[in-house]
Every structure is written in structure tokens, then in C-alpha cells.
Amino acid sequence: MSSMIKDPEQFGRVAVAMGGSSAERAVSLDSGRNVLEALRARGVDAQPVDGIPALLYALRTGGFARVFNILHGQHGGGEDGVLQGALEALNVPYTGSGVLGSALSMDKTRSKRVWQSLGLPTPKFVALPRGADVHAAAKQIGFPLIVKPACEGSSVGVTRVFEESQLDQAVELAAKYPGDLLMETLIEGDELTVAILGRQVLPSIHIVPKGAFYDYNAKYIAEDTLYLCPGLEGDAETELRALALAAFDALGCSGWGRVDVMRDRQGRNWLLEVNTAPGMTSHSLVPKAAKAAGIDYQELCWRVLETSFREGM
């Protein structure tokens, strides 16, 4: 699949929305700097804008044709549908998923309910509103299990719990973040992720962290995490990519994104979540998958920017 847009001037002046005020601000700033550099290297008139209030002000005062959204997370991150709604209201084209896909993907519990209703595999789970009886929920799920905030990304606030004595501490950590919590079966096996660019499903990546699991440190800081791409071979890879696209479509996502999956010891795939504005740092997964598909970083940013040319925009 080659680019639709040949001339950088067709994009007009582009606001690269980055930073913001979510728990993932630092990662977003790093992603944004990389995207900005790549677009400028390809001749695009791209300018950085930090956070949603600044972006809306810049758009009202004119001068931007479209937005490359690389804000991560919710509550001031631009990944939860709030920014998308504002941009729709202002009739400004933007990259990635629309209001529904963004909002639904940010809420892991509701994502899982949609997948369940369609018969798509996701680990057994219990939604934990504030003050819920976590010990009763744990009995329902059984150990080992995972406790996490229902609406954060980047492995923020996630704990693997192997026995009851670890439960309260896990809940305390997850409860530091806004919103409800989610408890789900811990799938023991391989962590895989599948990036989607337009309608192209990129090769999967099998993530092999040096430590026990792929936490924030392994994602953004450690240099010893291994990334095998493609993560699977033959029919197993074809099946995983098809599942990822079905999961992405089920949540109303579009443009580009990343679907995270666990593959258990029996070779069954389990859907965890969809990221609608994935990281674009030097450690990030989408650039790695694109590279394996013969798409370099600059071309990847160009293609993501092309997703702002949607029907009706």
C-alpha cells in the first residue's frame, strides 16, 4: 500500500498535539518530538502544540488545517474521545479514531464487554467500582490475576497478583488513578501486539521482557527488552492479525492503532486492549512493526497523517 498524498502541501499546516496533562505526558512529549522531526523532514509544515486548551486556542485563532494527535491517555490526554469531539465540532480533521472508538478503547472494561458480546476472546474479568469488595471479586476470578485502572494506558498502575496477601497493595496502587478498577485473569504466556495502519495489519510483535513482565520500565526505559517481529509464523500469525483487526473494528476504531494480546501456553489468543494513539518513541512498538513491513519512521508518520483525510471530513 503506497501513500495517497504525494505533495506535503496537501496536508496544509499541521498541529502536532502532544504533552497534555495525563499520566502519560512524558511519553507523549517524546512521541511528539519524533513525529514533528519526521514530518518536517518530509516537507510538512508541522508545529508542536502542548495540550488540549492550547490546541483549541490555536485552532480558533486559525492557521491549522489538521491535527496529528499524539496525546496519550485520558483526562487531558487526547485519547479518550474528548479531544475528538471538540475537533469534530470545530470541523478540523485529525488522525486516528473518532469519538466513539477513542472513548470505548480507553475504557478497558467496556471494550471487553463489546468483545464478549461478539464472541471475541478476552480474559475473564470483574469491573471494580470504587469501594467494591475486591476479595470477593478475587474469589470469582481466582489467582493469579491482574489488577489495573480501567482507563489508563502504558501499564500505569498494573499489578500481577499471585496470592491473596498481595491483593490490597495492588488495589491501593491502581486506586491512585482516576476512575474504576478492573480485575482480570492473568494469562500466563506470551505478550503480543499488533499494529494497524489504515486497513493494513502490520506484522505482530512478540515482547520478551528481561523481568517478570512488560511494565512501564520495560516499555520506556530498559534497553534489554527483546522484540521479535513477526511474533508468530504461518497460520498462527494470520489468525492473530485477523483477530486484531476484528477487535479494532468492534470498538469502532479507525485510522491507526495497536491491539494488545496475550497468547497462553495452549496457543489461544486473549484480547487485552486497543491503543488509539500508540507511542511513537524510539522504544515504541508501532514503528518496529512498520519497519518489519518495509515502512520507515518518516513514511509511517506520513501514513498516519493521511488517516486525517476521512470520509466526510
mmCIF file of C-alpha atoms in Angstrom:
data_model
loop_
_atom_site.group_PDB
_atom_site.id
_atom_site.type_symbol
_atom_site.label_atom_id
_atom_site.label_comp_id
_atom_site.label_asym_id
_atom_site.label_seq_id
_atom_site.Cartn_x
_atom_site.Cartn_y
_atom_site.Cartn_z
ATOM 1 C CA MET A 1 0.000 0.000 0.000
ATOM 2 C CA SER A 2 1.607 3.293 -1.010
ATOM 3 C CA SER A 3 0.832 6.799 0.174
ATOM 4 C CA MET A 4 -2.252 8.548 -1.231
ATOM 5 C CA ILE A 5 -0.841 12.052 -0.728
ATOM 6 C CA LYS A 6 2.206 12.897 -2.792
ATOM 7 C CA ASP A 7 2.727 16.585 -2.013
ATOM 8 C CA PRO A 8 3.322 17.714 1.607
ATOM 9 C CA GLU A 9 1.472 20.969 0.850
ATOM 10 C CA GLN A 10 -1.771 18.972 0.515
ATOM 11 C CA PHE A 11 -1.740 18.496 4.284
ATOM 12 C CA GLY A 12 -1.649 22.250 4.913
ATOM 13 C CA ARG A 13 -0.299 23.461 8.249
ATOM 14 C CA VAL A 14 -0.367 20.625 10.777
ATOM 15 C CA ALA A 15 -0.675 20.940 14.556
ATOM 16 C CA VAL A 16 1.156 18.073 16.302
ATOM 17 C CA ALA A 17 -0.808 17.758 19.571
ATOM 18 C CA MET A 18 1.497 16.404 22.274
ATOM 19 C CA GLY A 19 2.220 16.563 26.004
ATOM 20 C CA GLY A 20 -1.066 17.334 27.714
ATOM 21 C CA SER A 21 -1.872 16.688 31.351
ATOM 22 C CA SER A 22 -2.468 12.925 31.586
ATOM 23 C CA ALA A 23 -0.338 10.360 33.441
ATOM 24 C CA GLU A 24 1.390 9.716 30.108
ATOM 25 C CA ARG A 25 2.598 13.281 29.465
ATOM 26 C CA ALA A 26 6.325 12.429 29.328
ATOM 27 C CA VAL A 27 5.830 9.642 26.775
ATOM 28 C CA SER A 28 3.601 11.891 24.656
ATOM 29 C CA LEU A 29 6.213 14.661 24.564
ATOM 30 C CA ASP A 30 8.838 12.145 23.444
ATOM 31 C CA SER A 31 6.494 10.726 20.763
ATOM 32 C CA GLY A 32 5.584 14.238 19.614
ATOM 33 C CA ARG A 33 9.186 15.371 19.175
ATOM 34 C CA ASN A 34 9.892 12.338 16.978
ATOM 35 C CA VAL A 35 6.750 12.834 14.872
ATOM 36 C CA LEU A 36 7.471 16.532 14.411
ATOM 37 C CA GLU A 37 11.003 15.865 13.205
ATOM 38 C CA ALA A 38 9.831 13.141 10.789
ATOM 39 C CA LEU A 39 7.053 15.231 9.241
ATOM 40 C CA ARG A 40 9.321 18.254 8.838
ATOM 41 C CA ALA A 41 11.967 16.052 7.198
ATOM 42 C CA ARG A 42 9.320 15.148 4.595
ATOM 43 C CA GLY A 43 8.460 18.805 3.956
ATOM 44 C CA VAL A 44 5.287 19.025 6.051
ATOM 45 C CA ASP A 45 4.628 22.361 7.791
ATOM 46 C CA ALA A 46 4.195 20.827 11.268
ATOM 47 C CA GLN A 47 4.108 22.788 14.551
ATOM 48 C CA PRO A 48 4.080 21.484 18.146
ATOM 49 C CA VAL A 49 1.135 22.337 20.407
ATOM 50 C CA ASP A 50 1.185 21.258 24.073
ATOM 51 C CA GLY A 51 -2.135 20.039 25.423
ATOM 52 C CA ILE A 52 -5.812 20.439 24.582
ATOM 53 C CA PRO A 53 -6.509 24.020 25.798
ATOM 54 C CA ALA A 54 -3.537 25.343 23.802
ATOM 55 C CA LEU A 55 -4.618 23.331 20.771
ATOM 56 C CA LEU A 56 -8.205 24.614 20.851
ATOM 57 C CA TYR A 57 -6.924 28.168 21.228
ATOM 58 C CA ALA A 58 -4.543 27.700 18.266
ATOM 59 C CA LEU A 59 -7.359 26.267 16.131
ATOM 60 C CA ARG A 60 -9.756 29.108 16.982
ATOM 61 C CA THR A 61 -7.152 31.713 16.097
ATOM 62 C CA GLY A 62 -6.748 29.930 12.766
ATOM 63 C CA GLY A 63 -3.816 28.748 10.764
ATOM 64 C CA PHE A 64 -4.035 24.939 11.136
ATOM 65 C CA ALA A 65 -5.561 22.679 8.503
ATOM 66 C CA ARG A 66 -5.445 19.436 10.543
ATOM 67 C CA VAL A 67 -4.205 17.802 13.744
ATOM 68 C CA PHE A 68 -1.730 14.959 14.189
ATOM 69 C CA ASN A 69 -2.864 13.707 17.600
ATOM 70 C CA ILE A 70 -0.074 12.090 19.605
ATOM 71 C CA LEU A 71 -1.545 12.931 23.031
ATOM 72 C CA HIS A 72 -1.702 9.745 25.130
ATOM 73 C CA GLY A 73 -4.132 8.779 27.868
ATOM 74 C CA GLN A 74 -7.252 10.343 29.363
ATOM 75 C CA HIS A 75 -8.046 13.456 31.411
ATOM 76 C CA GLY A 76 -6.077 15.907 29.308
ATOM 77 C CA GLY A 77 -4.534 13.216 27.161
ATOM 78 C CA GLY A 78 -6.253 13.202 23.779
ATOM 79 C CA GLU A 79 -7.056 9.512 23.640
ATOM 80 C CA ASP A 80 -10.456 9.322 25.369
ATOM 81 C CA GLY A 81 -12.813 10.904 22.809
ATOM 82 C CA VAL A 82 -12.988 14.350 24.440
ATOM 83 C CA LEU A 83 -10.493 15.981 22.059
ATOM 84 C CA GLN A 84 -12.015 14.123 19.098
ATOM 85 C CA GLY A 85 -15.451 15.579 19.937
ATOM 86 C CA ALA A 86 -14.041 19.100 20.145
ATOM 87 C CA LEU A 87 -12.281 18.693 16.786
ATOM 88 C CA GLU A 88 -15.445 17.295 15.172
ATOM 89 C CA ALA A 89 -17.385 20.308 16.495
ATOM 90 C CA LEU A 90 -14.771 22.653 15.016
ATOM 91 C CA ASN A 91 -14.762 20.612 11.792
ATOM 92 C CA VAL A 92 -10.974 20.132 11.963
ATOM 93 C CA PRO A 93 -9.647 16.845 10.518
ATOM 94 C CA TYR A 94 -7.435 14.756 12.810
ATOM 95 C CA THR A 95 -5.537 11.478 12.808
ATOM 96 C CA GLY A 96 -6.741 8.220 14.309
ATOM 97 C CA SER A 97 -10.033 7.029 15.748
ATOM 98 C CA GLY A 98 -13.144 9.160 16.148
ATOM 99 C CA VAL A 99 -15.122 9.950 19.309
ATOM 100 C CA LEU A 100 -16.660 6.511 19.876
ATOM 101 C CA GLY A 101 -13.583 4.389 19.072
ATOM 102 C CA SER A 102 -11.390 6.599 21.263
ATOM 103 C CA ALA A 103 -13.765 6.640 24.246
ATOM 104 C CA LEU A 104 -14.569 2.939 24.092
ATOM 105 C CA SER A 105 -10.939 1.828 23.753
ATOM 106 C CA MET A 106 -9.866 3.986 26.695
ATOM 107 C CA ASP A 107 -12.328 2.121 28.925
ATOM 108 C CA LYS A 108 -10.924 -1.408 29.137
ATOM 109 C CA THR A 109 -13.976 -2.805 30.932
ATOM 110 C CA ARG A 110 -16.407 -1.636 28.258
ATOM 111 C CA SER A 111 -14.033 -2.741 25.484
ATOM 112 C CA LYS A 112 -14.120 -6.238 26.963
ATOM 113 C CA ARG A 113 -17.927 -6.205 27.187
ATOM 114 C CA VAL A 114 -18.173 -5.389 23.478
ATOM 115 C CA TRP A 115 -15.720 -8.174 22.577
ATOM 116 C CA GLN A 116 -17.563 -10.649 24.792
ATOM 117 C CA SER A 117 -20.868 -9.828 23.132
ATOM 118 C CA LEU A 118 -19.307 -10.622 19.742
ATOM 119 C CA GLY A 119 -17.687 -13.838 20.964
ATOM 120 C CA LEU A 120 -14.156 -12.427 20.721
ATOM 121 C CA PRO A 121 -11.779 -13.903 23.347
ATOM 122 C CA THR A 122 -10.789 -11.706 26.318
ATOM 123 C CA PRO A 123 -9.660 -12.815 29.802
ATOM 124 C CA LYS A 124 -12.348 -13.354 32.457
ATOM 125 C CA PHE A 125 -12.859 -10.120 34.384
ATOM 126 C CA VAL A 126 -14.734 -8.239 37.081
ATOM 127 C CA ALA A 127 -15.339 -4.484 36.969
ATOM 128 C CA LEU A 128 -14.472 -2.893 40.310
ATOM 129 C CA PRO A 129 -16.233 0.374 41.046
ATOM 130 C CA ARG A 130 -14.666 2.383 43.894
ATOM 131 C CA GLY A 131 -15.233 0.673 47.232
ATOM 132 C CA ALA A 132 -16.134 -2.733 45.725
ATOM 133 C CA ASP A 133 -15.298 -5.907 47.648
ATOM 134 C CA VAL A 134 -12.029 -6.844 45.960
ATOM 135 C CA HIS A 135 -11.570 -10.056 47.947
ATOM 136 C CA ALA A 136 -14.958 -11.369 46.789
ATOM 137 C CA ALA A 137 -14.043 -10.411 43.209
ATOM 138 C CA ALA A 138 -10.714 -12.256 43.528
ATOM 139 C CA LYS A 139 -12.534 -15.417 44.634
ATOM 140 C CA GLN A 140 -14.670 -15.133 41.500
ATOM 141 C CA ILE A 141 -11.636 -14.711 39.200
ATOM 142 C CA GLY A 142 -9.157 -16.970 41.027
ATOM 143 C CA PHE A 143 -5.387 -16.420 41.289
ATOM 144 C CA PRO A 144 -3.186 -15.481 39.526
ATOM 145 C CA LEU A 145 -4.930 -12.292 38.468
ATOM 146 C CA ILE A 146 -4.195 -8.748 37.368
ATOM 147 C CA VAL A 147 -5.474 -5.535 38.953
ATOM 148 C CA LYS A 148 -5.343 -2.321 36.918
ATOM 149 C CA PRO A 149 -7.055 1.035 36.463
ATOM 150 C CA ALA A 150 -9.826 0.572 33.875
ATOM 151 C CA CYS A 151 -8.867 3.742 31.993
ATOM 152 C CA GLU A 152 -5.080 4.207 31.926
ATOM 153 C CA GLY A 153 -2.528 3.141 29.343
ATOM 154 C CA SER A 154 1.240 2.497 29.326
ATOM 155 C CA SER A 155 0.962 -0.216 32.034
ATOM 156 C CA VAL A 156 0.260 2.549 34.553
ATOM 157 C CA GLY A 157 -0.911 1.160 37.922
ATOM 158 C CA VAL A 158 -0.893 -2.510 36.836
ATOM 159 C CA THR A 159 -0.019 -5.305 39.308
ATOM 160 C CA ARG A 160 0.178 -9.072 38.882
ATOM 161 C CA VAL A 161 -1.299 -10.759 41.955
ATOM 162 C CA PHE A 162 -0.403 -14.373 42.730
ATOM 163 C CA GLU A 163 -1.914 -14.702 46.206
ATOM 164 C CA GLU A 164 -4.472 -13.022 48.435
ATOM 165 C CA SER A 165 -1.848 -11.325 50.635
ATOM 166 C CA GLN A 166 -0.746 -9.166 47.658
ATOM 167 C CA LEU A 167 -4.254 -8.009 46.782
ATOM 168 C CA ASP A 168 -4.755 -4.929 48.972
ATOM 169 C CA GLN A 169 -1.450 -3.390 47.890
ATOM 170 C CA ALA A 170 -2.327 -3.929 44.214
ATOM 171 C CA VAL A 171 -5.707 -2.253 44.668
ATOM 172 C CA GLU A 172 -4.096 0.651 46.550
ATOM 173 C CA LEU A 173 -1.716 1.296 43.639
ATOM 174 C CA ALA A 174 -4.418 1.099 40.943
ATOM 175 C CA ALA A 175 -6.736 3.327 43.026
ATOM 176 C CA LYS A 176 -4.236 6.202 42.794
ATOM 177 C CA TYR A 177 -5.516 6.776 39.249
ATOM 178 C CA PRO A 178 -8.926 8.237 38.349
ATOM 179 C CA GLY A 179 -11.894 6.042 37.510
ATOM 180 C CA ASP A 180 -12.865 2.453 38.244
ATOM 181 C CA LEU A 181 -10.601 -0.569 38.516
ATOM 182 C CA LEU A 182 -10.559 -3.801 36.577
ATOM 183 C CA MET A 183 -9.588 -7.268 37.771
ATOM 184 C CA GLU A 184 -8.909 -9.992 35.236
ATOM 185 C CA THR A 185 -7.408 -13.451 34.928
ATOM 186 C CA LEU A 186 -3.643 -13.308 34.487
ATOM 187 C CA ILE A 187 -2.910 -15.144 31.254
ATOM 188 C CA GLU A 188 0.476 -16.854 31.545
ATOM 189 C CA GLY A 189 2.182 -16.964 28.188
ATOM 190 C CA ASP A 190 3.454 -14.599 25.529
ATOM 191 C CA GLU A 191 2.679 -10.923 25.193
ATOM 192 C CA LEU A 192 1.976 -9.867 21.611
ATOM 193 C CA THR A 193 0.894 -6.656 19.975
ATOM 194 C CA VAL A 194 -0.496 -5.948 16.507
ATOM 195 C CA ALA A 195 -0.386 -2.521 14.866
ATOM 196 C CA ILE A 196 -2.989 -1.380 12.355
ATOM 197 C CA LEU A 197 -2.317 1.348 9.811
ATOM 198 C CA GLY A 198 -5.319 2.323 7.699
ATOM 199 C CA ARG A 199 -6.671 -1.121 6.786
ATOM 200 C CA GLN A 200 -3.208 -2.700 6.718
ATOM 201 C CA VAL A 201 -2.451 -5.050 9.608
ATOM 202 C CA LEU A 202 1.291 -4.916 10.313
ATOM 203 C CA PRO A 203 3.371 -7.932 11.447
ATOM 204 C CA SER A 204 2.818 -8.846 15.100
ATOM 205 C CA ILE A 205 5.489 -8.256 17.730
ATOM 206 C CA HIS A 206 6.297 -10.753 20.479
ATOM 207 C CA ILE A 207 7.558 -8.815 23.501
ATOM 208 C CA VAL A 208 10.109 -10.620 25.667
ATOM 209 C CA PRO A 209 10.944 -8.523 28.754
ATOM 210 C CA LYS A 210 14.011 -9.366 30.810
ATOM 211 C CA GLY A 211 11.970 -9.079 34.027
ATOM 212 C CA ALA A 212 8.762 -10.822 35.033
ATOM 213 C CA PHE A 213 6.531 -8.741 32.781
ATOM 214 C CA TYR A 214 6.278 -5.810 30.415
ATOM 215 C CA ASP A 215 5.871 -2.907 32.829
ATOM 216 C CA TYR A 216 6.416 0.836 32.393
ATOM 217 C CA ASN A 217 10.177 0.442 32.887
ATOM 218 C CA ALA A 218 10.464 -2.324 30.253
ATOM 219 C CA LYS A 219 8.362 -0.226 27.860
ATOM 220 C CA TYR A 220 10.143 3.097 28.011
ATOM 221 C CA ILE A 221 13.450 2.839 29.858
ATOM 222 C CA ALA A 222 15.056 -0.616 29.761
ATOM 223 C CA GLU A 223 17.322 -1.446 26.845
ATOM 224 C CA ASP A 224 17.154 -5.231 27.357
ATOM 225 C CA THR A 225 13.548 -5.930 26.310
ATOM 226 C CA LEU A 226 13.522 -8.149 23.192
ATOM 227 C CA TYR A 227 11.067 -7.547 20.353
ATOM 228 C CA LEU A 228 10.551 -10.410 17.909
ATOM 229 C CA CYS A 229 8.805 -9.358 14.713
ATOM 230 C CA PRO A 230 6.815 -11.036 13.305
ATOM 231 C CA GLY A 231 5.892 -12.565 16.644
ATOM 232 C CA LEU A 232 4.348 -15.698 15.144
ATOM 233 C CA GLU A 233 4.566 -17.631 11.882
ATOM 234 C CA GLY A 234 2.249 -19.107 9.269
ATOM 235 C CA ASP A 235 -1.385 -19.707 10.187
ATOM 236 C CA ALA A 236 -0.868 -18.584 13.801
ATOM 237 C CA GLU A 237 0.281 -15.147 12.596
ATOM 238 C CA THR A 238 -2.578 -14.881 10.061
ATOM 239 C CA GLU A 239 -5.114 -15.803 12.744
ATOM 240 C CA LEU A 240 -3.685 -13.283 15.239
ATOM 241 C CA ARG A 241 -3.758 -10.441 12.684
ATOM 242 C CA ALA A 242 -7.375 -11.254 11.758
ATOM 243 C CA LEU A 243 -8.364 -11.236 15.446
ATOM 244 C CA ALA A 244 -6.631 -7.882 15.984
ATOM 245 C CA LEU A 245 -8.497 -6.277 13.087
ATOM 246 C CA ALA A 246 -11.822 -7.731 14.294
ATOM 247 C CA ALA A 247 -11.158 -6.327 17.804
ATOM 248 C CA PHE A 248 -10.228 -2.905 16.359
ATOM 249 C CA ASP A 249 -13.359 -2.777 14.188
ATOM 250 C CA ALA A 250 -15.605 -3.984 17.034
ATOM 251 C CA LEU A 251 -14.721 -0.893 19.091
ATOM 252 C CA GLY A 252 -15.388 1.473 16.181
ATOM 253 C CA CYS A 253 -11.699 2.341 15.808
ATOM 254 C CA SER A 254 -10.210 3.743 12.616
ATOM 255 C CA GLY A 255 -7.071 5.302 11.179
ATOM 256 C CA TRP A 256 -4.360 3.576 13.134
ATOM 257 C CA GLY A 257 -3.835 1.897 16.484
ATOM 258 C CA ARG A 258 -2.401 -1.062 18.314
ATOM 259 C CA VAL A 259 -4.111 -4.151 19.707
ATOM 260 C CA ASP A 260 -2.509 -5.873 22.725
ATOM 261 C CA VAL A 261 -2.967 -9.625 23.091
ATOM 262 C CA MET A 262 -1.816 -12.426 25.412
ATOM 263 C CA ARG A 263 -1.201 -15.877 23.933
ATOM 264 C CA ASP A 264 -1.491 -18.640 26.516
ATOM 265 C CA ARG A 265 0.580 -21.837 26.733
ATOM 266 C CA GLN A 266 -2.097 -23.664 24.691
ATOM 267 C CA GLY A 267 -1.690 -21.185 21.824
ATOM 268 C CA ARG A 268 -5.000 -19.370 22.404
ATOM 269 C CA ASN A 269 -5.125 -15.591 21.924
ATOM 270 C CA TRP A 270 -6.770 -13.292 24.510
ATOM 271 C CA LEU A 271 -7.557 -9.633 23.788
ATOM 272 C CA LEU A 272 -6.382 -7.113 26.399
ATOM 273 C CA GLU A 273 -6.910 -3.635 24.978
ATOM 274 C CA VAL A 274 -6.672 -1.290 21.997
ATOM 275 C CA ASN A 275 -4.489 1.820 21.991
ATOM 276 C CA THR A 276 -5.845 4.508 19.649
ATOM 277 C CA ALA A 277 -2.840 6.863 19.911
ATOM 278 C CA PRO A 278 0.076 4.488 20.456
ATOM 279 C CA GLY A 279 3.544 5.669 21.420
ATOM 280 C CA MET A 280 5.919 6.808 18.682
ATOM 281 C CA THR A 281 9.145 6.951 20.746
ATOM 282 C CA SER A 282 12.408 5.166 19.892
ATOM 283 C CA HIS A 283 11.222 2.243 22.091
ATOM 284 C CA SER A 284 7.706 2.152 20.655
ATOM 285 C CA LEU A 285 6.098 -0.841 19.008
ATOM 286 C CA VAL A 286 4.254 0.594 16.009
ATOM 287 C CA PRO A 287 7.480 1.928 14.407
ATOM 288 C CA LYS A 288 9.090 -1.512 14.951
ATOM 289 C CA ALA A 289 6.189 -3.308 13.246
ATOM 290 C CA ALA A 290 6.141 -0.783 10.385
ATOM 291 C CA LYS A 291 9.866 -1.254 9.833
ATOM 292 C CA ALA A 292 9.335 -5.037 9.534
ATOM 293 C CA ALA A 293 6.712 -4.274 6.848
ATOM 294 C CA GLY A 294 9.220 -2.074 4.968
ATOM 295 C CA ILE A 295 7.804 1.268 6.178
ATOM 296 C CA ASP A 296 10.398 3.597 7.698
ATOM 297 C CA TYR A 297 9.594 6.042 10.519
ATOM 298 C CA GLN A 298 9.099 9.085 8.275
ATOM 299 C CA GLU A 299 6.819 7.154 5.934
ATOM 300 C CA LEU A 300 4.880 5.828 8.937
ATOM 301 C CA CYS A 301 4.227 9.362 10.231
ATOM 302 C CA TRP A 302 3.161 10.430 6.734
ATOM 303 C CA ARG A 303 0.702 7.488 6.519
ATOM 304 C CA VAL A 304 -0.721 8.227 9.958
ATOM 305 C CA LEU A 305 -1.203 11.857 8.913
ATOM 306 C CA GLU A 306 -3.066 10.600 5.835
ATOM 307 C CA THR A 307 -5.649 8.998 8.167
ATOM 308 C CA SER A 308 -6.893 12.562 8.825
ATOM 309 C CA PHE A 309 -8.428 12.508 5.325
ATOM 310 C CA ARG A 310 -11.559 10.651 6.386
ATOM 311 C CA GLU A 311 -14.926 10.344 4.737
ATOM 312 C CA GLY A 312 -16.935 13.448 5.478
ATOM 313 C CA MET A 313 -14.033 15.483 6.858
#
